[in-house]
């Protein structure tokens, strides 16, 4: 089995959509901190993750810690946007083939969630246009 977490870190560095696409299973479920219902499917998961990388991955972005189980991992991250410190976790599950099947993002504090909601909405509109 390939390790999708190594692939995820490579994608965060490369920002290449093809690197992301190679990691995501067709039936992947994405759970956002700002969208009520889970988003199901590879295309919508890629759209959210591409947008999130554009919004969050600035010069201040860093992964602070990583915790693993057999086919899952939790990656803690932090960054600063518009003077607001955002702290969160990416919770990632994968299948036997090493493809990501579920990706959940949790963010704190409330001020950061509100900012992220605004910035992600703007980015998703750009990608849709």
PDB file of C-alpha atoms in Angstrom:
ATOM      1  CA  UNK A   1       0.000   0.000   0.000  1.00  0.00           C
ATOM      2  CA  UNK A   2       1.265   3.462  -0.831  1.00  0.00           C
ATOM      3  CA  UNK A   3       1.306   6.104   1.886  1.00  0.00           C
ATOM      4  CA  UNK A   4      -1.053   8.921   0.931  1.00  0.00           C
ATOM      5  CA  UNK A   5       0.268  11.179   3.698  1.00  0.00           C
ATOM      6  CA  UNK A   6       3.650  11.378   1.983  1.00  0.00           C
ATOM      7  CA  UNK A   7       1.731  12.118  -1.219  1.00  0.00           C
ATOM      8  CA  UNK A   8      -0.334  14.786   0.570  1.00  0.00           C
ATOM      9  CA  UNK A   9       2.779  16.565   1.829  1.00  0.00           C
ATOM     10  CA  UNK A  10       4.241  16.409  -1.707  1.00  0.00           C
ATOM     11  CA  UNK A  11       1.032  17.959  -3.082  1.00  0.00           C
ATOM     12  CA  UNK A  12       1.107  20.769  -0.488  1.00  0.00           C
ATOM     13  CA  UNK A  13       4.647  21.564  -1.663  1.00  0.00           C
ATOM     14  CA  UNK A  14       4.023  21.213  -5.416  1.00  0.00           C
ATOM     15  CA  UNK A  15       0.502  22.707  -5.531  1.00  0.00           C
ATOM     16  CA  UNK A  16       0.022  20.574  -8.655  1.00  0.00           C
ATOM     17  CA  UNK A  17      -3.649  19.548  -9.115  1.00  0.00           C
ATOM     18  CA  UNK A  18      -2.489  16.313 -10.783  1.00  0.00           C
ATOM     19  CA  UNK A  19      -0.679  15.354  -7.567  1.00  0.00           C
ATOM     20  CA  UNK A  20      -3.914  15.872  -5.628  1.00  0.00           C
ATOM     21  CA  UNK A  21      -6.032  13.955  -8.139  1.00  0.00           C
ATOM     22  CA  UNK A  22      -3.741  10.925  -7.862  1.00  0.00           C
ATOM     23  CA  UNK A  23      -4.470  10.750  -4.108  1.00  0.00           C
ATOM     24  CA  UNK A  24      -8.285  10.928  -4.049  1.00  0.00           C
ATOM     25  CA  UNK A  25     -10.640   7.927  -4.338  1.00  0.00           C
ATOM     26  CA  UNK A  26     -13.698   8.290  -6.597  1.00  0.00           C
ATOM     27  CA  UNK A  27     -16.086   7.940  -3.638  1.00  0.00           C
ATOM     28  CA  UNK A  28     -14.161  10.264  -1.302  1.00  0.00           C
ATOM     29  CA  UNK A  29     -16.153  12.209   1.298  1.00  0.00           C
ATOM     30  CA  UNK A  30     -15.017  15.711   2.243  1.00  0.00           C
ATOM     31  CA  UNK A  31     -16.184  17.303   5.494  1.00  0.00           C
ATOM     32  CA  UNK A  32     -15.631  21.037   5.787  1.00  0.00           C
ATOM     33  CA  UNK A  33     -15.685  23.163   8.939  1.00  0.00           C
ATOM     34  CA  UNK A  34     -17.960  25.646   7.149  1.00  0.00           C
ATOM     35  CA  UNK A  35     -20.321  23.422   5.130  1.00  0.00           C
ATOM     36  CA  UNK A  36     -23.070  21.555   7.002  1.00  0.00           C
ATOM     37  CA  UNK A  37     -23.332  18.410   4.877  1.00  0.00           C
ATOM     38  CA  UNK A  38     -20.524  16.116   3.748  1.00  0.00           C
ATOM     39  CA  UNK A  39     -19.470  16.581   0.135  1.00  0.00           C
ATOM     40  CA  UNK A  40     -19.336  13.257  -1.713  1.00  0.00           C
ATOM     41  CA  UNK A  41     -17.208  12.414  -4.722  1.00  0.00           C
ATOM     42  CA  UNK A  42     -13.734  12.949  -6.100  1.00  0.00           C
ATOM     43  CA  UNK A  43     -14.534  16.073  -8.139  1.00  0.00           C
ATOM     44  CA  UNK A  44     -16.088  18.070  -5.287  1.00  0.00           C
ATOM     45  CA  UNK A  45     -13.403  16.904  -2.830  1.00  0.00           C
ATOM     46  CA  UNK A  46     -10.687  18.077  -5.208  1.00  0.00           C
ATOM     47  CA  UNK A  47     -12.453  21.417  -5.669  1.00  0.00           C
ATOM     48  CA  UNK A  48     -12.571  22.041  -1.908  1.00  0.00           C
ATOM     49  CA  UNK A  49      -9.003  20.897  -1.311  1.00  0.00           C
ATOM     50  CA  UNK A  50      -7.633  22.959  -4.218  1.00  0.00           C
ATOM     51  CA  UNK A  51      -9.468  26.006  -2.832  1.00  0.00           C
ATOM     52  CA  UNK A  52      -8.266  25.352   0.703  1.00  0.00           C
ATOM     53  CA  UNK A  53      -4.663  25.144  -0.441  1.00  0.00           C
ATOM     54  CA  UNK A  54      -5.005  28.494  -2.242  1.00  0.00           C
ATOM     55  CA  UNK A  55      -6.535  30.113   0.857  1.00  0.00           C
ATOM     56  CA  UNK A  56      -4.436  28.576   3.641  1.00  0.00           C
ATOM     57  CA  UNK A  57      -1.051  27.693   2.197  1.00  0.00           C
ATOM     58  CA  UNK A  58       0.721  31.028   2.498  1.00  0.00           C
ATOM     59  CA  UNK A  59       4.197  31.776   3.882  1.00  0.00           C
ATOM     60  CA  UNK A  60       2.961  31.242   7.445  1.00  0.00           C
ATOM     61  CA  UNK A  61       1.403  27.799   6.819  1.00  0.00           C
ATOM     62  CA  UNK A  62       2.985  24.926   8.707  1.00  0.00           C
ATOM     63  CA  UNK A  63       2.128  21.457   9.915  1.00  0.00           C
ATOM     64  CA  UNK A  64       2.705  21.282  13.672  1.00  0.00           C
ATOM     65  CA  UNK A  65       2.118  17.595  14.371  1.00  0.00           C
ATOM     66  CA  UNK A  66       1.073  14.272  12.909  1.00  0.00           C
ATOM     67  CA  UNK A  67      -0.653  11.297  14.504  1.00  0.00           C
ATOM     68  CA  UNK A  68      -1.241   8.014  12.679  1.00  0.00           C
ATOM     69  CA  UNK A  69      -3.254   4.838  12.825  1.00  0.00           C
ATOM     70  CA  UNK A  70      -3.207   1.938  10.367  1.00  0.00           C
ATOM     71  CA  UNK A  71      -5.137   3.699   7.584  1.00  0.00           C
ATOM     72  CA  UNK A  72      -5.710   7.177   8.955  1.00  0.00           C
ATOM     73  CA  UNK A  73      -3.817  10.218  10.142  1.00  0.00           C
ATOM     74  CA  UNK A  74      -4.428  13.541  11.824  1.00  0.00           C
ATOM     75  CA  UNK A  75      -2.279  16.474  10.735  1.00  0.00           C
ATOM     76  CA  UNK A  76      -2.362  19.637  12.850  1.00  0.00           C
ATOM     77  CA  UNK A  77      -1.733  22.872  10.959  1.00  0.00           C
ATOM     78  CA  UNK A  78      -1.550  26.594  11.601  1.00  0.00           C
ATOM     79  CA  UNK A  79      -1.283  29.745   9.525  1.00  0.00           C
ATOM     80  CA  UNK A  80      -2.117  33.422   9.726  1.00  0.00           C
ATOM     81  CA  UNK A  81      -4.480  35.196   7.316  1.00  0.00           C
ATOM     82  CA  UNK A  82      -5.357  38.876   7.607  1.00  0.00           C
ATOM     83  CA  UNK A  83      -3.780  38.958  11.063  1.00  0.00           C
ATOM     84  CA  UNK A  84      -5.904  36.059  12.353  1.00  0.00           C
ATOM     85  CA  UNK A  85      -4.148  32.899  13.542  1.00  0.00           C
ATOM     86  CA  UNK A  86      -5.898  29.813  12.190  1.00  0.00           C
ATOM     87  CA  UNK A  87      -5.330  26.488  13.908  1.00  0.00           C
ATOM     88  CA  UNK A  88      -6.810  23.257  12.611  1.00  0.00           C
ATOM     89  CA  UNK A  89      -6.509  19.598  11.837  1.00  0.00           C
ATOM     90  CA  UNK A  90      -6.803  17.553   8.678  1.00  0.00           C
ATOM     91  CA  UNK A  91      -8.249  14.141   9.504  1.00  0.00           C
ATOM     92  CA  UNK A  92      -7.485  11.766   6.630  1.00  0.00           C
ATOM     93  CA  UNK A  93      -8.587   8.155   6.015  1.00  0.00           C
ATOM     94  CA  UNK A  94      -7.532   5.932   3.113  1.00  0.00           C
ATOM     95  CA  UNK A  95      -8.311   2.563   1.582  1.00  0.00           C
ATOM     96  CA  UNK A  96      -6.104  -0.475   0.943  1.00  0.00           C
ATOM     97  CA  UNK A  97      -5.002   1.017  -2.380  1.00  0.00           C
ATOM     98  CA  UNK A  98      -3.663   4.090  -0.573  1.00  0.00           C
ATOM     99  CA  UNK A  99      -6.350   6.431  -1.938  1.00  0.00           C
ATOM    100  CA  UNK A 100      -7.941   8.988   0.358  1.00  0.00           C
ATOM    101  CA  UNK A 101     -11.559   8.021   1.086  1.00  0.00           C
ATOM    102  CA  UNK A 102     -12.444  10.647   3.695  1.00  0.00           C
ATOM    103  CA  UNK A 103     -10.989  14.060   4.489  1.00  0.00           C
ATOM    104  CA  UNK A 104     -12.315  16.103   7.415  1.00  0.00           C
ATOM    105  CA  UNK A 105     -11.076  19.555   8.336  1.00  0.00           C
ATOM    106  CA  UNK A 106     -11.648  21.097  11.774  1.00  0.00           C
ATOM    107  CA  UNK A 107     -10.652  24.695  12.558  1.00  0.00           C
ATOM    108  CA  UNK A 108     -10.503  26.978  15.578  1.00  0.00           C
ATOM    109  CA  UNK A 109     -11.109  29.658  16.885  1.00  0.00           C
ATOM    110  CA  UNK A 110     -14.502  31.005  15.789  1.00  0.00           C
ATOM    111  CA  UNK A 111     -12.928  34.153  14.319  1.00  0.00           C
ATOM    112  CA  UNK A 112     -10.771  31.887  12.118  1.00  0.00           C
ATOM    113  CA  UNK A 113     -13.770  29.813  11.013  1.00  0.00           C
ATOM    114  CA  UNK A 114     -15.649  32.966   9.989  1.00  0.00           C
ATOM    115  CA  UNK A 115     -12.652  34.244   8.017  1.00  0.00           C
ATOM    116  CA  UNK A 116     -12.130  30.845   6.400  1.00  0.00           C
ATOM    117  CA  UNK A 117     -15.815  30.699   5.435  1.00  0.00           C
ATOM    118  CA  UNK A 118     -15.515  34.059   3.661  1.00  0.00           C
ATOM    119  CA  UNK A 119     -12.190  33.287   1.920  1.00  0.00           C
ATOM    120  CA  UNK A 120     -13.252  29.784   0.836  1.00  0.00           C
ATOM    121  CA  UNK A 121     -16.506  31.159  -0.591  1.00  0.00           C
ATOM    122  CA  UNK A 122     -14.550  33.675  -2.644  1.00  0.00           C
ATOM    123  CA  UNK A 123     -12.088  31.039  -3.875  1.00  0.00           C
ATOM    124  CA  UNK A 124     -14.809  28.545  -4.799  1.00  0.00           C
ATOM    125  CA  UNK A 125     -16.560  31.274  -6.813  1.00  0.00           C
ATOM    126  CA  UNK A 126     -13.300  31.965  -8.696  1.00  0.00           C
ATOM    127  CA  UNK A 127     -12.874  28.284  -9.488  1.00  0.00           C
ATOM    128  CA  UNK A 128     -16.495  27.991 -10.630  1.00  0.00           C
ATOM    129  CA  UNK A 129     -16.186  31.062 -12.883  1.00  0.00           C
TER     130      UNK A 129
END
